[in-house]
PDB file of C-alpha atoms and ligand atoms in Angstrom:
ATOM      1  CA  UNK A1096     117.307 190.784  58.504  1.00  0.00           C
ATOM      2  CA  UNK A1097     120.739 192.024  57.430  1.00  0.00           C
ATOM      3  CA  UNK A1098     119.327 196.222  57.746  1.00  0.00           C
ATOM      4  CA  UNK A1099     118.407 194.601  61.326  1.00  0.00           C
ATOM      5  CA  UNK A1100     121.953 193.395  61.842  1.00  0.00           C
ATOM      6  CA  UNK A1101     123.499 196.821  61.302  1.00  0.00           C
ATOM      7  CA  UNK A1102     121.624 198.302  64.103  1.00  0.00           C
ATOM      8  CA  UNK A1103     123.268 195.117  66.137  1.00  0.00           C
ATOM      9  CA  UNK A1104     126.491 196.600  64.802  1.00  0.00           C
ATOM     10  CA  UNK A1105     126.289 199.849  66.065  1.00  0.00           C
ATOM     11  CA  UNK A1106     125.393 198.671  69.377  1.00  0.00           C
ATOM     12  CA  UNK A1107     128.035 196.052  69.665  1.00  0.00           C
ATOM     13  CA  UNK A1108     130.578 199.223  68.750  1.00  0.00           C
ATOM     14  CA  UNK A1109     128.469 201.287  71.450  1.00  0.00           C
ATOM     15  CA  UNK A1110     129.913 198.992  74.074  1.00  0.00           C
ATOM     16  CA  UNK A1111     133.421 200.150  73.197  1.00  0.00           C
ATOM     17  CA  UNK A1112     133.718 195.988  74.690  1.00  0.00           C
ATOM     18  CA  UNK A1113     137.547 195.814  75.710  1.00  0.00           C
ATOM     19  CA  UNK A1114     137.504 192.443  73.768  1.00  0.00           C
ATOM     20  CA  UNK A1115     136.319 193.530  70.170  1.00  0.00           C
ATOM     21  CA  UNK A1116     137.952 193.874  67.637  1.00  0.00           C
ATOM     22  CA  UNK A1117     136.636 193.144  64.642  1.00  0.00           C
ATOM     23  CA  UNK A1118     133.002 192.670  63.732  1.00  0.00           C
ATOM     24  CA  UNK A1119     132.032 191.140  60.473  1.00  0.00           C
ATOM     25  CA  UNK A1120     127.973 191.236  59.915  1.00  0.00           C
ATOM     26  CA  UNK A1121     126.632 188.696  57.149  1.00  0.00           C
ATOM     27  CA  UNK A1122     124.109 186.041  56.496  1.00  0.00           C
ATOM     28  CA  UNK A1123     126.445 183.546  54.608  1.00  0.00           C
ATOM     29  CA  UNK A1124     127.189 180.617  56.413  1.00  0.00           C
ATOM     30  CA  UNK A1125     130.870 180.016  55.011  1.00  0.00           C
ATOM     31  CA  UNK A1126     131.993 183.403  56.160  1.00  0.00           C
ATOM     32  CA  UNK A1127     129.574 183.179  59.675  1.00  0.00           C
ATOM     33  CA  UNK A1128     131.293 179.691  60.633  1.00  0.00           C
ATOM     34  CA  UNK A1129     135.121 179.670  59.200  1.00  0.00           C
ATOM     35  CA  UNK A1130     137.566 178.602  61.601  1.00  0.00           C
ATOM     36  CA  UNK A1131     135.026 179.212  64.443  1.00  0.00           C
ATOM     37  CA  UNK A1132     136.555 178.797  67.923  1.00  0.00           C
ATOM     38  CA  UNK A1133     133.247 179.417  69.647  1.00  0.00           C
ATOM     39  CA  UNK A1134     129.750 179.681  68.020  1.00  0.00           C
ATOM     40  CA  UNK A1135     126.612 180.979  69.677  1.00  0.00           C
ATOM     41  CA  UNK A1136     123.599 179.656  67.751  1.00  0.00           C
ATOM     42  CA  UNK A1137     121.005 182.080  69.277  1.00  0.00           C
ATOM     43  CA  UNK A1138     118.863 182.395  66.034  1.00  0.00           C
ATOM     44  CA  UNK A1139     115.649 179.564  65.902  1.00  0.00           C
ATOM     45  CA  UNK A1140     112.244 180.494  65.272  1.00  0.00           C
ATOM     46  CA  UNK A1141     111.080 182.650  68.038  1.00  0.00           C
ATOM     47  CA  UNK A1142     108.315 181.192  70.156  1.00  0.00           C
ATOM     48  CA  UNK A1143     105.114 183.769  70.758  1.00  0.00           C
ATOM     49  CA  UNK A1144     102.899 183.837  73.468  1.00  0.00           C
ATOM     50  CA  UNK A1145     100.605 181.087  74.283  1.00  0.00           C
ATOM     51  CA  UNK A1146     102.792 178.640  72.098  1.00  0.00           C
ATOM     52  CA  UNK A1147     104.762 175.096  73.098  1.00  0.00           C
ATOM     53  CA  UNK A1148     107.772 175.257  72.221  1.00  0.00           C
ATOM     54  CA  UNK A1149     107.374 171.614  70.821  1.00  0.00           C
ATOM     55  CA  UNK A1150     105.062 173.415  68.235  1.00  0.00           C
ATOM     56  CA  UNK A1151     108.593 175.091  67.074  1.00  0.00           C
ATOM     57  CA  UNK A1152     110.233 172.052  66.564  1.00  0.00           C
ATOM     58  CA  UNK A1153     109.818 171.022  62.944  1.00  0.00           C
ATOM     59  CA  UNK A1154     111.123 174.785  61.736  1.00  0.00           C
ATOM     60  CA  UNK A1155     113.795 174.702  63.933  1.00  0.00           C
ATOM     61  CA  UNK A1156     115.633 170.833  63.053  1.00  0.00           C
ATOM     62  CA  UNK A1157     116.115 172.307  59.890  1.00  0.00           C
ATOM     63  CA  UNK A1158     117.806 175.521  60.616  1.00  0.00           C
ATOM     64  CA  UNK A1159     119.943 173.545  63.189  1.00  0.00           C
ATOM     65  CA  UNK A1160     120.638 170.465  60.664  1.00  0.00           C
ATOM     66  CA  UNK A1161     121.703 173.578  58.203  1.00  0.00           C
ATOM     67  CA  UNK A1162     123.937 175.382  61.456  1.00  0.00           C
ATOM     68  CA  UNK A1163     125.217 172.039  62.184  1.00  0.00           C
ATOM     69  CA  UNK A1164     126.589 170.691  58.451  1.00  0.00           C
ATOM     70  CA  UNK A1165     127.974 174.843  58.114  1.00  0.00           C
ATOM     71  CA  UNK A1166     130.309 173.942  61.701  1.00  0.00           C
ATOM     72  CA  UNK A1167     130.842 170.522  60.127  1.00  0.00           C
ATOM     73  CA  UNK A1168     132.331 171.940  56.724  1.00  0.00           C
ATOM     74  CA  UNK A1169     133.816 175.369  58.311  1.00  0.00           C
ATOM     75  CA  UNK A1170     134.749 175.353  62.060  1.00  0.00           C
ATOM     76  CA  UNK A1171     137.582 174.285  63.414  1.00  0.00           C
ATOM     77  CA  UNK A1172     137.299 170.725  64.900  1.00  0.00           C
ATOM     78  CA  UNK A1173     137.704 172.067  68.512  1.00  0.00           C
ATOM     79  CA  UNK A1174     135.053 174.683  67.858  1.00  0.00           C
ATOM     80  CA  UNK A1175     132.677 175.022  71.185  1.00  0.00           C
ATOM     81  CA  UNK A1176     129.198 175.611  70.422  1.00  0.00           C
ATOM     82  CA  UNK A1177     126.692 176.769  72.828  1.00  0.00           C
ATOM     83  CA  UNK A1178     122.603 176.442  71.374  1.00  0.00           C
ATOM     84  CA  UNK A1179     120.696 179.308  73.536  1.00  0.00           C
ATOM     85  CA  UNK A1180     117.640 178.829  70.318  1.00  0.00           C
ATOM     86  CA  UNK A1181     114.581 176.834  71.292  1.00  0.00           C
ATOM     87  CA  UNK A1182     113.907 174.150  71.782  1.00  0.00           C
ATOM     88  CA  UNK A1183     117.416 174.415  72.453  1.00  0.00           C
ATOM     89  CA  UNK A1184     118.459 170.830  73.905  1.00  0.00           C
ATOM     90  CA  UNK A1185     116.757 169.164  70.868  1.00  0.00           C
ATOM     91  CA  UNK A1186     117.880 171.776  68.357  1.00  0.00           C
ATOM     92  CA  UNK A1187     121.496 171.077  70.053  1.00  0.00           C
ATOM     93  CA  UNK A1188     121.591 167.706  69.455  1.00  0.00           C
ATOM     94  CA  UNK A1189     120.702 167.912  65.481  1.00  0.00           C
ATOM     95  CA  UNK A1190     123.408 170.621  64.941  1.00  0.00           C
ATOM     96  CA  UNK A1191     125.799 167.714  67.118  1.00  0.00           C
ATOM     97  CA  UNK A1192     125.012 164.704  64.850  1.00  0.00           C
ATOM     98  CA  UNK A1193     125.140 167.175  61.625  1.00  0.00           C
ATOM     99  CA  UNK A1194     128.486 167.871  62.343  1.00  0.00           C
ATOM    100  CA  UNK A1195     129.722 164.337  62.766  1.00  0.00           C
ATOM    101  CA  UNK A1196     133.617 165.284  62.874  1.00  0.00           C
ATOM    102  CA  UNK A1197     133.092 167.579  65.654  1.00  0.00           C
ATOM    103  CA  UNK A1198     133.760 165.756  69.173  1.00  0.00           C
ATOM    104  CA  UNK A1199     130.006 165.462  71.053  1.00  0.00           C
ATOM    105  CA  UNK A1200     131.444 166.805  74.039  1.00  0.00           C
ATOM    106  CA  UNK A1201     131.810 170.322  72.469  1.00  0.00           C
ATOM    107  CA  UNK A1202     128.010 170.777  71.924  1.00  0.00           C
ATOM    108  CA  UNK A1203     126.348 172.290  74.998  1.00  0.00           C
ATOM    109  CA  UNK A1204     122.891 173.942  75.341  1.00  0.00           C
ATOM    110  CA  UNK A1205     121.758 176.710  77.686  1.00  0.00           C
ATOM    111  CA  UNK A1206     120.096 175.934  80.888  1.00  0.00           C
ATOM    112  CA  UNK A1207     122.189 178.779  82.762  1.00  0.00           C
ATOM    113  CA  UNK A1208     119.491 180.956  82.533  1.00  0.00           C
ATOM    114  CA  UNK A1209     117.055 177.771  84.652  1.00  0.00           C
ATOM    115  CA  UNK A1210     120.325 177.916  87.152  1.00  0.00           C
ATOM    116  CA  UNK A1211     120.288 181.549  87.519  1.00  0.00           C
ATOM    117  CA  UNK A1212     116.505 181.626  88.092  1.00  0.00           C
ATOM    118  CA  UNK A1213     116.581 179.051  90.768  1.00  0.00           C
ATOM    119  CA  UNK A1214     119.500 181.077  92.570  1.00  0.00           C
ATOM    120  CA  UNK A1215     117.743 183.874  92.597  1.00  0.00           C
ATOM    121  CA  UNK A1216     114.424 182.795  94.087  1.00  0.00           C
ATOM    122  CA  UNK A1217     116.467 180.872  96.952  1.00  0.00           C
ATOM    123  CA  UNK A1218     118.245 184.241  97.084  1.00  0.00           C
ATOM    124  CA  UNK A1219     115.287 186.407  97.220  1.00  0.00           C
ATOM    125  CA  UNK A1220     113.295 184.193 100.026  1.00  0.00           C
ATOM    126  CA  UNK A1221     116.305 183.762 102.288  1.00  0.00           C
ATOM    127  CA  UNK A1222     116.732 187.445 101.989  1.00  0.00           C
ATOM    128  CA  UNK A1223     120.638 187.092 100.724  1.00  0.00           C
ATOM    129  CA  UNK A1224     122.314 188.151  97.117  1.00  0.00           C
ATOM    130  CA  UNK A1225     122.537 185.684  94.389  1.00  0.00           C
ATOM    131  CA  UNK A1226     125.703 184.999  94.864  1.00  0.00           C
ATOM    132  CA  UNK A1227     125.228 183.245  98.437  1.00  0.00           C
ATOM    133  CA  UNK A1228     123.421 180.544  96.391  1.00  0.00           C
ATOM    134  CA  UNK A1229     125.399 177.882  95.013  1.00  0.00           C
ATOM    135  CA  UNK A1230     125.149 174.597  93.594  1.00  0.00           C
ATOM    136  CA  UNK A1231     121.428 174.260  92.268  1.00  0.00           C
ATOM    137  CA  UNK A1232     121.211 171.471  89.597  1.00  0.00           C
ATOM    138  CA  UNK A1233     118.798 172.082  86.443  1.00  0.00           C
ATOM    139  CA  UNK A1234     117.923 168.603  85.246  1.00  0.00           C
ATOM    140  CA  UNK A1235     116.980 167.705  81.924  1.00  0.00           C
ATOM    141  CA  UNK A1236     114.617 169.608  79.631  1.00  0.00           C
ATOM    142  CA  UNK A1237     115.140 173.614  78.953  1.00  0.00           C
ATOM    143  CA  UNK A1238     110.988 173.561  79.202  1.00  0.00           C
ATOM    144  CA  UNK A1239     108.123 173.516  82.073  1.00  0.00           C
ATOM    145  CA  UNK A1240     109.267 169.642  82.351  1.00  0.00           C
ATOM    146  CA  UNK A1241     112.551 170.335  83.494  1.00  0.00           C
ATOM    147  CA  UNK A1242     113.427 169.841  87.343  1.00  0.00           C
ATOM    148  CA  UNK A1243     114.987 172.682  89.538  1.00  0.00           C
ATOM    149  CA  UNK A1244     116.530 170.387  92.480  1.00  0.00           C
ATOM    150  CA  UNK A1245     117.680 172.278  95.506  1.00  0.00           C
ATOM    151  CA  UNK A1246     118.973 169.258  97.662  1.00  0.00           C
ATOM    152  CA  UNK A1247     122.506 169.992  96.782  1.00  0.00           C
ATOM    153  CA  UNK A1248     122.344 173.345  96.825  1.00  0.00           C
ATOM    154  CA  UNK A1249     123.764 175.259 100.018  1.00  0.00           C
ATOM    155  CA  UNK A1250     123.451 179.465 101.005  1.00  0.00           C
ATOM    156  CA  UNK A1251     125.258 181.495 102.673  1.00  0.00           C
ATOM    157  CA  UNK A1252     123.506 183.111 105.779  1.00  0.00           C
ATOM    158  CA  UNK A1253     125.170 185.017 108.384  1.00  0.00           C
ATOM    159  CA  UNK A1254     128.280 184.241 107.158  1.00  0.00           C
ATOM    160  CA  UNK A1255     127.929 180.161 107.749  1.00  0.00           C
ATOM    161  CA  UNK A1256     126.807 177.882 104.668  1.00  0.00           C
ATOM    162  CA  UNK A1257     123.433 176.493 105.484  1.00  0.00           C
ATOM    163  CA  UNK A1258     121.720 173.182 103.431  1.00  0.00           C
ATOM    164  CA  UNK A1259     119.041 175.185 100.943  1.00  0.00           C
ATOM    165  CA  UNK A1260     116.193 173.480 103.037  1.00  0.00           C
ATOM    166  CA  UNK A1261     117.818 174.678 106.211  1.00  0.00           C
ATOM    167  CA  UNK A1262     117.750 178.351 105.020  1.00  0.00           C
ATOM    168  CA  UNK A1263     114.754 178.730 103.544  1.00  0.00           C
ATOM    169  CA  UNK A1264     112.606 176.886 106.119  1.00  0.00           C
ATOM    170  CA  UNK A1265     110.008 175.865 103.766  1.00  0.00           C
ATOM    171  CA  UNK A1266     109.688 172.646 102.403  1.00  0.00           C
ATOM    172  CA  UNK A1267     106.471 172.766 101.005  1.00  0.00           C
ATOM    173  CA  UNK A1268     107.269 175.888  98.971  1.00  0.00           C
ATOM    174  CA  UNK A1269     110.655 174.220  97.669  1.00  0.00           C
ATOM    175  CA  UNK A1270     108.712 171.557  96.835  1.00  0.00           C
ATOM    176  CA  UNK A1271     106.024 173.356  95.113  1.00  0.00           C
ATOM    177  CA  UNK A1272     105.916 176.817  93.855  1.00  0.00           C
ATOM    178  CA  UNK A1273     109.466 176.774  93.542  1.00  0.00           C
ATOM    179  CA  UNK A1274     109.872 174.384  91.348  1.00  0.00           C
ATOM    180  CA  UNK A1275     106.553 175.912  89.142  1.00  0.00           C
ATOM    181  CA  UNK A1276     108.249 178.812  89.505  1.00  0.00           C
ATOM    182  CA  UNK A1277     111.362 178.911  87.741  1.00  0.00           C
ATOM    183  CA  UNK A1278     109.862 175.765  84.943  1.00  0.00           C
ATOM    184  CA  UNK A1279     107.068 178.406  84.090  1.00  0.00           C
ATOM    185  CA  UNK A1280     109.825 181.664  84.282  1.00  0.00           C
ATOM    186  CA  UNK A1281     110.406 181.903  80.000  1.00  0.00           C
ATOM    187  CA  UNK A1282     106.325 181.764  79.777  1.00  0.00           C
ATOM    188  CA  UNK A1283     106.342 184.365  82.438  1.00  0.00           C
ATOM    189  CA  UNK A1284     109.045 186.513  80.821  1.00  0.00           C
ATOM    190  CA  UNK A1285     107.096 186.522  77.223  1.00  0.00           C
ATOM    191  CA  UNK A1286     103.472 186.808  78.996  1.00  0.00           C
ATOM    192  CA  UNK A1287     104.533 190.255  80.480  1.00  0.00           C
ATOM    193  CA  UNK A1288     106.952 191.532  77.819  1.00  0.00           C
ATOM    194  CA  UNK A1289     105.354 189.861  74.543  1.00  0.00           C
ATOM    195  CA  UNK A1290     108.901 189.267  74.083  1.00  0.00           C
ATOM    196  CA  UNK A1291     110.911 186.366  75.124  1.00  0.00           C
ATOM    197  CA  UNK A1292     113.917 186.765  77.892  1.00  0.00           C
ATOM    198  CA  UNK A1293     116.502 189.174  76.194  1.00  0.00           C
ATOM    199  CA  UNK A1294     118.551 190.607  79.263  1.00  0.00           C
ATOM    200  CA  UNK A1295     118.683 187.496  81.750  1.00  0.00           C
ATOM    201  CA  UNK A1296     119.881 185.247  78.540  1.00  0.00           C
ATOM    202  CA  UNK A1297     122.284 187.239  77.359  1.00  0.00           C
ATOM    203  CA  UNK A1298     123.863 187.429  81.089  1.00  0.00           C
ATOM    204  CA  UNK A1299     122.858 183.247  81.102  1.00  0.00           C
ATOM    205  CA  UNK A1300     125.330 183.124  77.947  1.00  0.00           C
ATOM    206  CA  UNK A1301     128.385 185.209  79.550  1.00  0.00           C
ATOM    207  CA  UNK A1302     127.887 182.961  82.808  1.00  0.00           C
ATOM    208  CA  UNK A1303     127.934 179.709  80.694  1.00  0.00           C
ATOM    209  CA  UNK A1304     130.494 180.692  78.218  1.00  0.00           C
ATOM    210  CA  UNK A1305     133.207 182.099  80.951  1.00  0.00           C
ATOM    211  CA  UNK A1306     132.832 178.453  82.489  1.00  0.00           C
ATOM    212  CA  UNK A1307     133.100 176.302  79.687  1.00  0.00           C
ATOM    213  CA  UNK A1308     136.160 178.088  78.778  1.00  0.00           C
ATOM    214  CA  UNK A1309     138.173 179.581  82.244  1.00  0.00           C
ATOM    215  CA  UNK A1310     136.669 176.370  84.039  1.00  0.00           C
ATOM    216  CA  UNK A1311     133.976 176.462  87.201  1.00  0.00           C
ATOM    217  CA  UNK A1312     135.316 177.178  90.652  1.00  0.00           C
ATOM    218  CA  UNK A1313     136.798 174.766  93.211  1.00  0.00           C
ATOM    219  CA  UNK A1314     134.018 173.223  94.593  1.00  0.00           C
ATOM    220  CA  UNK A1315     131.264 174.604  92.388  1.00  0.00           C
ATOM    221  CA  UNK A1316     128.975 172.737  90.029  1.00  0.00           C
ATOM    222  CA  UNK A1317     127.178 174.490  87.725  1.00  0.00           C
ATOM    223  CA  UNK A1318     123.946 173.197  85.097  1.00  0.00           C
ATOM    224  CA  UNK A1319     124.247 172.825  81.247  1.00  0.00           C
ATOM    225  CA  UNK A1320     122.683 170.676  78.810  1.00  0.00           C
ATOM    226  CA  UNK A1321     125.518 168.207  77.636  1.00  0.00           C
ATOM    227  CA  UNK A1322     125.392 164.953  75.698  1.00  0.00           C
ATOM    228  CA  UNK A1323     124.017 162.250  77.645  1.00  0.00           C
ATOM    229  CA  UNK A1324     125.782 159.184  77.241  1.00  0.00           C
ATOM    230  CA  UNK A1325     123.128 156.824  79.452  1.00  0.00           C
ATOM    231  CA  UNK A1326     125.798 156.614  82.119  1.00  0.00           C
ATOM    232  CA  UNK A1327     124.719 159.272  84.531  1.00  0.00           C
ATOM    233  CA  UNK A1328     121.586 158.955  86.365  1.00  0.00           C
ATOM    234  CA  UNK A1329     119.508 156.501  84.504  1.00  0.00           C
ATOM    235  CA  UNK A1330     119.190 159.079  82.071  1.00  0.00           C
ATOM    236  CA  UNK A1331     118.749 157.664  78.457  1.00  0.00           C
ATOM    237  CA  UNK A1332     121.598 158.020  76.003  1.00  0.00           C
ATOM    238  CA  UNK A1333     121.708 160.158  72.961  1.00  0.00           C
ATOM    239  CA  UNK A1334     119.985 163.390  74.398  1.00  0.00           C
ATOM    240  CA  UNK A1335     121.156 166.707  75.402  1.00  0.00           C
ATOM    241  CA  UNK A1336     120.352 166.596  78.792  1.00  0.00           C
ATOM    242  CA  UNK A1337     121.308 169.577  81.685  1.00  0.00           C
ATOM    243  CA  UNK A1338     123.040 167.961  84.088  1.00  0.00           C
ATOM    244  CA  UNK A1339     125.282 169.016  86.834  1.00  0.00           C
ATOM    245  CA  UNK A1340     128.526 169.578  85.673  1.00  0.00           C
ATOM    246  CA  UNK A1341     132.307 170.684  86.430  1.00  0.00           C
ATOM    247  CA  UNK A1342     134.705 172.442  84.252  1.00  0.00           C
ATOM    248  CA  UNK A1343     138.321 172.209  84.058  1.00  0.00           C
ATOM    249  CA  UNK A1344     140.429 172.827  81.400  1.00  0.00           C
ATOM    250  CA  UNK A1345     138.109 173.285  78.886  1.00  0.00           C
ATOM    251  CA  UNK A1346     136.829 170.078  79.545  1.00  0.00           C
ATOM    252  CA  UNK A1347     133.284 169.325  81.344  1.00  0.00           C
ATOM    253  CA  UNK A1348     132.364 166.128  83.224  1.00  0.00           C
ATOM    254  CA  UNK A1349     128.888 165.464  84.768  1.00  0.00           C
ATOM    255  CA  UNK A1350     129.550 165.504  88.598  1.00  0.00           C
ATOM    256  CA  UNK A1351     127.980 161.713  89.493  1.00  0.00           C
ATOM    257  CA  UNK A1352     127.446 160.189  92.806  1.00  0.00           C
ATOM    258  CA  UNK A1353     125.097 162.472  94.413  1.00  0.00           C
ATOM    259  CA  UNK A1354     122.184 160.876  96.448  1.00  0.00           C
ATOM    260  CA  UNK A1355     119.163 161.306  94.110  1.00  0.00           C
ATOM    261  CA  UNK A1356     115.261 161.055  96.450  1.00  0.00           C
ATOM    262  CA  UNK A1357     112.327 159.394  95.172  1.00  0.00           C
ATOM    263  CA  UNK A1358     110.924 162.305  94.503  1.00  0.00           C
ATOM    264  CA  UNK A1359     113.817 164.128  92.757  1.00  0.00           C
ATOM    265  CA  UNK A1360     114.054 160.164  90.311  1.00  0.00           C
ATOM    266  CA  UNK A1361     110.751 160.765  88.984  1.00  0.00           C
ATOM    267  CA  UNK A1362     111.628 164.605  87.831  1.00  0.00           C
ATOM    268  CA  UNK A1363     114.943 163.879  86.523  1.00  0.00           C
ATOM    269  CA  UNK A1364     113.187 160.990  84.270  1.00  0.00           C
ATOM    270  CA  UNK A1365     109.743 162.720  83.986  1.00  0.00           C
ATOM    271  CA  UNK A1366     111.778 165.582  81.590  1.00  0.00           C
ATOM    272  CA  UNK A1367     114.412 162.766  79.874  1.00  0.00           C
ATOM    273  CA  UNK A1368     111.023 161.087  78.687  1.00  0.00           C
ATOM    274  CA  UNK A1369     109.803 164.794  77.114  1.00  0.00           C
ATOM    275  CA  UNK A1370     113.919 164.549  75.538  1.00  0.00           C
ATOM    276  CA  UNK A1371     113.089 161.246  74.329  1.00  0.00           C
ATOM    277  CA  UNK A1372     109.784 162.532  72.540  1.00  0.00           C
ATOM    278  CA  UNK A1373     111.210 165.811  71.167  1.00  0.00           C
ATOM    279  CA  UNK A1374     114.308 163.572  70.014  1.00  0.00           C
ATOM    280  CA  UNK A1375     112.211 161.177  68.209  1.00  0.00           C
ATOM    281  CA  UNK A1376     110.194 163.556  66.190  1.00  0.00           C
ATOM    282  CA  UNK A1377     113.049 165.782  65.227  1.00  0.00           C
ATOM    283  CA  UNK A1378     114.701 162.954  63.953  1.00  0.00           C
ATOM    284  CA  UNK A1379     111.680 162.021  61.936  1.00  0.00           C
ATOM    285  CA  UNK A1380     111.397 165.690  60.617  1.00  0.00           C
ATOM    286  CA  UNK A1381     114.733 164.758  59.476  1.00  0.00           C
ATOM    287  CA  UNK A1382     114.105 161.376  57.933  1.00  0.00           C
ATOM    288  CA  UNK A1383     110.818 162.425  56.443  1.00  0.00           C
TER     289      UNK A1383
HETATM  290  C1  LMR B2526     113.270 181.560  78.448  1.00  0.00           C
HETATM  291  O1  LMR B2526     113.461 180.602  79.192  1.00  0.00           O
HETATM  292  O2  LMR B2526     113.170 182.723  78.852  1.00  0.00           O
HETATM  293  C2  LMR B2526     113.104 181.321  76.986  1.00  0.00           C
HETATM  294  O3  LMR B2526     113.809 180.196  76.613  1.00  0.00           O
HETATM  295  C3  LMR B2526     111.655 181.174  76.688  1.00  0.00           C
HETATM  296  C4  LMR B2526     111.417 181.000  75.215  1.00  0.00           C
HETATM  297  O4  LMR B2526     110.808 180.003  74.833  1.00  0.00           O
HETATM  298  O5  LMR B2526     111.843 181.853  74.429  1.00  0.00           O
END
């Protein structure tokens, strides 16, 4: 891949990006990871069309396990690492407990890109922009088990914040398609490319990484997969799990207390079970 990787260079230069200034391409891990304030681990074996992205697992604990000893032996101990490769929660947490000396807390996988979807198709059937949509909650899984919950979420209509069911008017479709909706997006996305999300990731990525460093704003709560410590929710310890979440000061904290319906309990464990599964036989893969 490294002829690949200059063509990534010359693009990253195209941006003339008012940030970079130094670009160093390579494919060894002690010069990829040294003193690493940040690390994006986008690379995992790419799923193709028509595959589960549980058949991906076994190739991808050991590129993780790899990523996760490299951050372990190189990166500095308050490096922040962000896992956008599938299956990314599971591939998150084997680079986490690979890199024992690295605080749990500064592992975090990608379910901005869930968020963003479920914004947008609030946005698009109330008729408003994305940005009038705030505070959806991604729970659990980035997969088709994971649950896009809209009963905290409020828009903005006519200049007056509305409850999500209020605006859209159509239980039965946020109940429903909705939710089908943005689980099945990714599948979409590669079905109609042959390629998997590029564009609305990368975007995902800026959104997530601007948070977890500058904080989320007052009031705002925003999804990402974060270590689950089995006191939030029910929700089983040991997983990377998306919960909602708050950032300040480089620091996130799942935002508890919010009522939680029958029918939003059995989502938010229906996907921690799939966690639980995926968990289990990575860590085998491991042991074996
Ligand atoms: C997406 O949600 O677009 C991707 O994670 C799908 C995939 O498996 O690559």
């Amino acid at each position: 891949m490294l002829p690949v990787l200059v063509g990534v260079v010359m693009e990253l230069q195209d941006c003339a990006l008012p940030l970079l200034t130094e670009i160093i391409p390579t494919d060894q891990e002690d010069v990829a990871f040294r003193d690493l304030d940040v690390a994006i681990l986008v690379g995992s074996m790419p799923r193709k069309e028509g595959m589960e992205r549980k058949d991906l697992l076994k190739a991808n604990v050991r590129i993780f396990k790899s990523q996760g000893e490299a951050l372990e032996k190189y990166a500095k101990k308050s490096v922040k690492v962000l896992v956008v490769g599938n299956p990314a929660n599971t591939n998150c947490l084997i680079a986490a407990k690979s890199a024992p000396s690295i605080p749990k807390k500064n592992f975090s996988c990608l379910t901005r890109l869930d968020h963003n979807r479920a914004r947008s198709q609030v946005a698009v059937r109330c008729g408003v922009p994305a940005t009038h949509v705030r505070n959806v909650i991604i729970w659990g899984n980035h997969s088709s088990t994971q649950y896009p919950d809209v009963h905290h979420c409020v828009v903005g209509v006519a200049g007056t914040e509305l409850p999500c069911f209020n605006a859209v008017k159509d239980d039965a479709w946020l109940k429903e398609d909705f939710i089908t909706t943005v689980q099945q997006r990714g599948a979409a996305v590669i079905k109609a490319r042959k390629l998997s999300s590029a564009m609305s990731a990368a975007k995902a990525i800026c959104d997530h990484l601007r948070d977890v460093w500058n904080g989320t704003p007052e009031g705002d709560f925003i999804s990402m997969g974060v270590y689950s410590s089995g006191n939030s929710y029910g929700v089983p310890e040991d997983l990377i799990y998306s919960f909602p979440v708050r950032v300040k000061d480089k620091d996130w904290k799942i935002v508890d207390g919010l009522a939680i319906s029958e029918f939003s309990r059995s989502k938010i464990m229906a996907t921690a079970e799939e966690l639980v599964e995926e968990r289990d036989e990575a860590l085998a893969f491991l042991a074996a």
